[in-house]
Structures are given as C-alpha cells and as structure tokens.
PDB file of N, CA and C in Angstrom:
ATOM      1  N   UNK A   1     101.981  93.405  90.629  1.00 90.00           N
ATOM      2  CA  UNK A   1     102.783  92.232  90.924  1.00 90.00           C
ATOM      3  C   UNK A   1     101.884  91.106  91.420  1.00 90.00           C
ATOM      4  N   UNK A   2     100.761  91.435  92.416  1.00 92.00           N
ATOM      5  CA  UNK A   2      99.926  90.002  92.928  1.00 92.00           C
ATOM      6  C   UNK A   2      99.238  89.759  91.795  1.00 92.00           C
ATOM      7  N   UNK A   3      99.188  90.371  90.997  1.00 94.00           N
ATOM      8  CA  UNK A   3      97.988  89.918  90.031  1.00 94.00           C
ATOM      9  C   UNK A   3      98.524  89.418  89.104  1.00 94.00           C
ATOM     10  N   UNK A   4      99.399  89.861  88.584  1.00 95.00           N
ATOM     11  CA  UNK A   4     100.284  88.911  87.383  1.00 95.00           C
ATOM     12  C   UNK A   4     101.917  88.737  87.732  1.00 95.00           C
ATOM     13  N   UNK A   5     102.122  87.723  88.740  1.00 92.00           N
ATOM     14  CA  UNK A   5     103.802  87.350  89.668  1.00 92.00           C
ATOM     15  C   UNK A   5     104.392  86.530  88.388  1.00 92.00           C
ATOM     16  N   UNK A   6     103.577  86.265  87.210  1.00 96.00           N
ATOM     17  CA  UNK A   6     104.650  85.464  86.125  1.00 96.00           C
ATOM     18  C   UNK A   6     105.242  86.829  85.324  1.00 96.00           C
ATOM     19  N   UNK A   7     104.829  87.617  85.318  1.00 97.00           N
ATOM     20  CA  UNK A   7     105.498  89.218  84.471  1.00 97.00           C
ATOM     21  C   UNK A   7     106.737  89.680  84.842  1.00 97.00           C
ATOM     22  N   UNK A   8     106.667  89.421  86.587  1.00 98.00           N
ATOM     23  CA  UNK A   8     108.220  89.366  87.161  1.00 98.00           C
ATOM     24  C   UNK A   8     109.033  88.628  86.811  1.00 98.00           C
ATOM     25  N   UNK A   9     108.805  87.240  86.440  1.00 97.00           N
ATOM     26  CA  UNK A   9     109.709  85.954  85.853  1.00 97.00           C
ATOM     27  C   UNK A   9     110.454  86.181  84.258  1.00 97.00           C
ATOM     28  N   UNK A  10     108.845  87.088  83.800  1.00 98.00           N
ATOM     29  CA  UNK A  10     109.216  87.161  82.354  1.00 98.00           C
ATOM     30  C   UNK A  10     109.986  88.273  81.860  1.00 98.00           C
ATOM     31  N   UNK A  11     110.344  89.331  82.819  1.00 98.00           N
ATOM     32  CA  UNK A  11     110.849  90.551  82.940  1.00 98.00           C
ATOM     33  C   UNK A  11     112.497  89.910  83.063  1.00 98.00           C
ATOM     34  N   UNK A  12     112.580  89.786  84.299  1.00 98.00           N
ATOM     35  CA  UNK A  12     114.242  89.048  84.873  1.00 98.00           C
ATOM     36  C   UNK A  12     114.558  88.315  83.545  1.00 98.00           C
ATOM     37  N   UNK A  13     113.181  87.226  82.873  1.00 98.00           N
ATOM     38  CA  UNK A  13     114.530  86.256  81.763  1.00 98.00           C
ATOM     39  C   UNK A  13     114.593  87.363  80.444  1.00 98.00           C
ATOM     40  N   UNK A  14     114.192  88.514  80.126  1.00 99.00           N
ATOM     41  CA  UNK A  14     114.665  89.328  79.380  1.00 99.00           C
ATOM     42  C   UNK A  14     115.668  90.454  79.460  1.00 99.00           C
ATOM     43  N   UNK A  15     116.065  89.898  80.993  1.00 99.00           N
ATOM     44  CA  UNK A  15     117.046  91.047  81.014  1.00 99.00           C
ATOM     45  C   UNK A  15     116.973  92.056  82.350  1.00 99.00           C
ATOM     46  N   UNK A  16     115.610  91.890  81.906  1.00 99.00           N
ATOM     47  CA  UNK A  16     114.975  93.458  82.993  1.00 99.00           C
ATOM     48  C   UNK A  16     115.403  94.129  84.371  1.00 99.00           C
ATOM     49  N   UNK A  17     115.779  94.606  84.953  1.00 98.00           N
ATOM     50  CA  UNK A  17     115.218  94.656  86.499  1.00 98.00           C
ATOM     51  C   UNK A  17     114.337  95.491  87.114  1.00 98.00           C
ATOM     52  N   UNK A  18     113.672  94.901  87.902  1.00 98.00           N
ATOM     53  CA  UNK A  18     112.527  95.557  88.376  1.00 98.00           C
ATOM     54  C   UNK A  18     112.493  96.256  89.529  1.00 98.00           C
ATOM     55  N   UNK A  19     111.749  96.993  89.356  1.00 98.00           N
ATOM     56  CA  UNK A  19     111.368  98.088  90.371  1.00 98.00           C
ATOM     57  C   UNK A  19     109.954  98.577  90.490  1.00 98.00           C
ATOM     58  N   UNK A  20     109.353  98.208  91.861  1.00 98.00           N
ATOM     59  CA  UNK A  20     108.068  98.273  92.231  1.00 98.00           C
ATOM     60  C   UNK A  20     107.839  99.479  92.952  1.00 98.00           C
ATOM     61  N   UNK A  21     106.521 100.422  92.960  1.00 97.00           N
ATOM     62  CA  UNK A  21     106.190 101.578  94.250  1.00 97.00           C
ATOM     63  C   UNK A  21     104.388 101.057  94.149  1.00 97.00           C
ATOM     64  N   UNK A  22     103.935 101.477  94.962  1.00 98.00           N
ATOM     65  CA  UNK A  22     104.613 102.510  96.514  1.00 98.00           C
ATOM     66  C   UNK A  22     103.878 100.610  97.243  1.00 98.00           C
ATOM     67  N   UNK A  23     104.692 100.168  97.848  1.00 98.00           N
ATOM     68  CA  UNK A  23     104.800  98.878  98.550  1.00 98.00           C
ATOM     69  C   UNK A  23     105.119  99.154 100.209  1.00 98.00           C
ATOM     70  N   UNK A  24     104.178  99.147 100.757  1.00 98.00           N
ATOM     71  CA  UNK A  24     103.667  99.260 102.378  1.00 98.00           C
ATOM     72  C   UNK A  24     103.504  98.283 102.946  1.00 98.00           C
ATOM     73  N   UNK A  25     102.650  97.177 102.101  1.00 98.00           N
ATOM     74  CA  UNK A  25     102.434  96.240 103.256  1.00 98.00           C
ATOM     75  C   UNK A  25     103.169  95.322 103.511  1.00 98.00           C
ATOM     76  N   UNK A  26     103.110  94.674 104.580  1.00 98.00           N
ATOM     77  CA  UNK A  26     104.205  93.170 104.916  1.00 98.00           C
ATOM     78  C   UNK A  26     104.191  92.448 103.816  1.00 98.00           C
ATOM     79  N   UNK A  27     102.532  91.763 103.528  1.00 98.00           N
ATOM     80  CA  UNK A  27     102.344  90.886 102.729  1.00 98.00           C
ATOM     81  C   UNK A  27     103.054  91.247 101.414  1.00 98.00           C
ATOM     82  N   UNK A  28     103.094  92.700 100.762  1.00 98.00           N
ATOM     83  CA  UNK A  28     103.271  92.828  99.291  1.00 98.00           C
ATOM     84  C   UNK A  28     105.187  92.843  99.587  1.00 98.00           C
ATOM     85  N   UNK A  29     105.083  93.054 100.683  1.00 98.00           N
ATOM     86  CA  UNK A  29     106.724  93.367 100.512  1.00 98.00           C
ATOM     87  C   UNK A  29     107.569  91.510 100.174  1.00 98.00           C
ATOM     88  N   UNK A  30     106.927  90.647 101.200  1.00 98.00           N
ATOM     89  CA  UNK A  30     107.027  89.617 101.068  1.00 98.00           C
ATOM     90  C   UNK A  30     106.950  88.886  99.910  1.00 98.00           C
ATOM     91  N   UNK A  31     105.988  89.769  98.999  1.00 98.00           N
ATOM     92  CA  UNK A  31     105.724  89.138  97.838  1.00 98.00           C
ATOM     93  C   UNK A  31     106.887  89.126  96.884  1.00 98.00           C
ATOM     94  N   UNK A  32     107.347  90.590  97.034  1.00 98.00           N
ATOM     95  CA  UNK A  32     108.149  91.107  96.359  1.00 98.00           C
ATOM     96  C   UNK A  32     109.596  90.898  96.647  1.00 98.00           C
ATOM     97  N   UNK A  33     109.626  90.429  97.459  1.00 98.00           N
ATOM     98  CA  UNK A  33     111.194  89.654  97.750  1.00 98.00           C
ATOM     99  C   UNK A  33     111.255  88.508  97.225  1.00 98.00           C
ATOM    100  N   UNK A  34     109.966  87.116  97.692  1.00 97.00           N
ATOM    101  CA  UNK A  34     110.002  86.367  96.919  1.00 97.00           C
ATOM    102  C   UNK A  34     110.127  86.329  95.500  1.00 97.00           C
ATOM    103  N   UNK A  35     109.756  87.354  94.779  1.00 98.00           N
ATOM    104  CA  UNK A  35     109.630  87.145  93.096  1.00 98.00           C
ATOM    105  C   UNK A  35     110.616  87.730  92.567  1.00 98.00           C
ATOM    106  N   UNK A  36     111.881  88.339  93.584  1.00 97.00           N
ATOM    107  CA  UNK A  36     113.186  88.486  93.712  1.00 97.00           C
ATOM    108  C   UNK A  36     113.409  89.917  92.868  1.00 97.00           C
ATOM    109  N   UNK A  37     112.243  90.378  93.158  1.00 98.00           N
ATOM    110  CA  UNK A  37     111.761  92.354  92.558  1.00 98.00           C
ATOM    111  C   UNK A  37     113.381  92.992  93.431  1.00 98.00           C
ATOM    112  N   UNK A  38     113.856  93.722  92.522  1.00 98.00           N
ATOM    113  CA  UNK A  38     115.388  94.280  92.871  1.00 98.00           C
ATOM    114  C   UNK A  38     115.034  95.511  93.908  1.00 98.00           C
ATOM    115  N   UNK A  39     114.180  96.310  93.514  1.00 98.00           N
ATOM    116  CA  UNK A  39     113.741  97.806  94.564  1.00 98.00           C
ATOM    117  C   UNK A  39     112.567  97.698  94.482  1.00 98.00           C
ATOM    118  N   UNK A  40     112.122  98.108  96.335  1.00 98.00           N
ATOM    119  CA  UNK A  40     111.096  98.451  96.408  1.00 98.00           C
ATOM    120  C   UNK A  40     111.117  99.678  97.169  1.00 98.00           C
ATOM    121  N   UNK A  41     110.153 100.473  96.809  1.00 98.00           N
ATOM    122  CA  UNK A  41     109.961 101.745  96.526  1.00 98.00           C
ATOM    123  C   UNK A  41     108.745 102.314  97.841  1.00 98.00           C
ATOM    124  N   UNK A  42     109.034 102.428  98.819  1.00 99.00           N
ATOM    125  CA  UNK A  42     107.610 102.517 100.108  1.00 99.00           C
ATOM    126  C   UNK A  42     107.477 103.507 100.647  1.00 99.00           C
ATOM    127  N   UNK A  43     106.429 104.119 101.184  1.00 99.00           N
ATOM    128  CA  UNK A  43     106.626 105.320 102.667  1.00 99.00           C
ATOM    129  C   UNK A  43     106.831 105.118 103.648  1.00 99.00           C
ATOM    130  N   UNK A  44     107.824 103.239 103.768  1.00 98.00           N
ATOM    131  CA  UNK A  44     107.992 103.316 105.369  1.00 98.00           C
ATOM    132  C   UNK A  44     109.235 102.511 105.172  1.00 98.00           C
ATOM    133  N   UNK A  45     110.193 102.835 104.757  1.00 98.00           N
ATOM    134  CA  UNK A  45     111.194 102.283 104.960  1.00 98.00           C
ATOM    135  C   UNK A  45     111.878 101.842 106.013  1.00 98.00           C
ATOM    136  N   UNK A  46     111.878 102.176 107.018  1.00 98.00           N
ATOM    137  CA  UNK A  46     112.151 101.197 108.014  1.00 98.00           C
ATOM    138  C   UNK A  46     111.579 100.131 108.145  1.00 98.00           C
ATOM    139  N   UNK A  47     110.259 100.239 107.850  1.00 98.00           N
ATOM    140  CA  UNK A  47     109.726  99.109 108.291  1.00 98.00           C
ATOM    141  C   UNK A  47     110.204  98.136 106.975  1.00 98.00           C
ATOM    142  N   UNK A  48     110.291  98.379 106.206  1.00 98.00           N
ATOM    143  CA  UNK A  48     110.625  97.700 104.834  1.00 98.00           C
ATOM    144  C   UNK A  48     112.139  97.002 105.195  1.00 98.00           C
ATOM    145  N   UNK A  49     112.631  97.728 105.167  1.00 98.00           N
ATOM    146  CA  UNK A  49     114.028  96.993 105.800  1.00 98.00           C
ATOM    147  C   UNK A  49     114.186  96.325 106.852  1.00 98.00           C
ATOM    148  N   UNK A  50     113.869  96.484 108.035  1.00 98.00           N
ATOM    149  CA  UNK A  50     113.405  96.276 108.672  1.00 98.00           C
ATOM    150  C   UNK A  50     113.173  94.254 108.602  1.00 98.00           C
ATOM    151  N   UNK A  51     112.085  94.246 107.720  1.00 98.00           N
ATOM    152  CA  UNK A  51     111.226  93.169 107.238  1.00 98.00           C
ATOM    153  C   UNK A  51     112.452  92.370 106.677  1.00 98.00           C
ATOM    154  N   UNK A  52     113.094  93.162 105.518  1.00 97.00           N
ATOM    155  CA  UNK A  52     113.936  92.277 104.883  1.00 97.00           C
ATOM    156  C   UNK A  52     115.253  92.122 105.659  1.00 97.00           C
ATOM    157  N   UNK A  53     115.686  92.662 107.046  1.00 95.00           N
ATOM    158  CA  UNK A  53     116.641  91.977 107.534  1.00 95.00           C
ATOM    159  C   UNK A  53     117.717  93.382 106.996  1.00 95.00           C
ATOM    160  N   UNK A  54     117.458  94.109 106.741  1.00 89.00           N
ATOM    161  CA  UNK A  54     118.759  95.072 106.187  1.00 89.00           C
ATOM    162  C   UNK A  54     118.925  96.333 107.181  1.00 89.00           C
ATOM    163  N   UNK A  55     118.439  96.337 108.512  1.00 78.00           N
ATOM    164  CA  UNK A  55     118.680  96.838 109.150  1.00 78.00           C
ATOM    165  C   UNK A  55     119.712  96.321 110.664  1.00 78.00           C
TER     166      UNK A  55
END
C-alpha cells in the first residue's frame, strides 16, 4: 500500500474491496484508513481500533 497508494484508488474504481495484513503500525494503519482500505488485518487489534475510534 505505501509504495503504490494509487492501486488502492484503482482497485475501489473497479469495484474492488480491499483488504490489507498484517498492519501494526500507527503510521500504516493511518495510511490505510486514509486510502479508505475496507479491513485491516493486524496482531494488535486493540490497538488498531483503538486508533480508528471503534472502541
């Protein structure tokens, strides 16, 4: 996803939805909300939720 964030754009306008693993860090999680990635997939889910407010 950091390396190519237009693949997410080009995924969603075909339809797609996405789903990312294994996503740990703040930064990637952040990333991945912004580029509006549907699941993310981590070993720390709390903290993941957490982050995004869904706790």
């Amino acid at each position: 996803v950091r390396s190519h964030p237009g693949y997410i754009e080009r995924l969603h306008r075909a339809g797609h939805r996405v789903h990312v693993w294994t996503v740990n860090e703040p930064a990637d999680v952040a990333l991945c909300a912004e580029l509006g990635v549907e699941a993310i997939i981590t070993n720390r889910p709390k903290q993941v939720l957490s982050q995004l407010g869904r706790i």
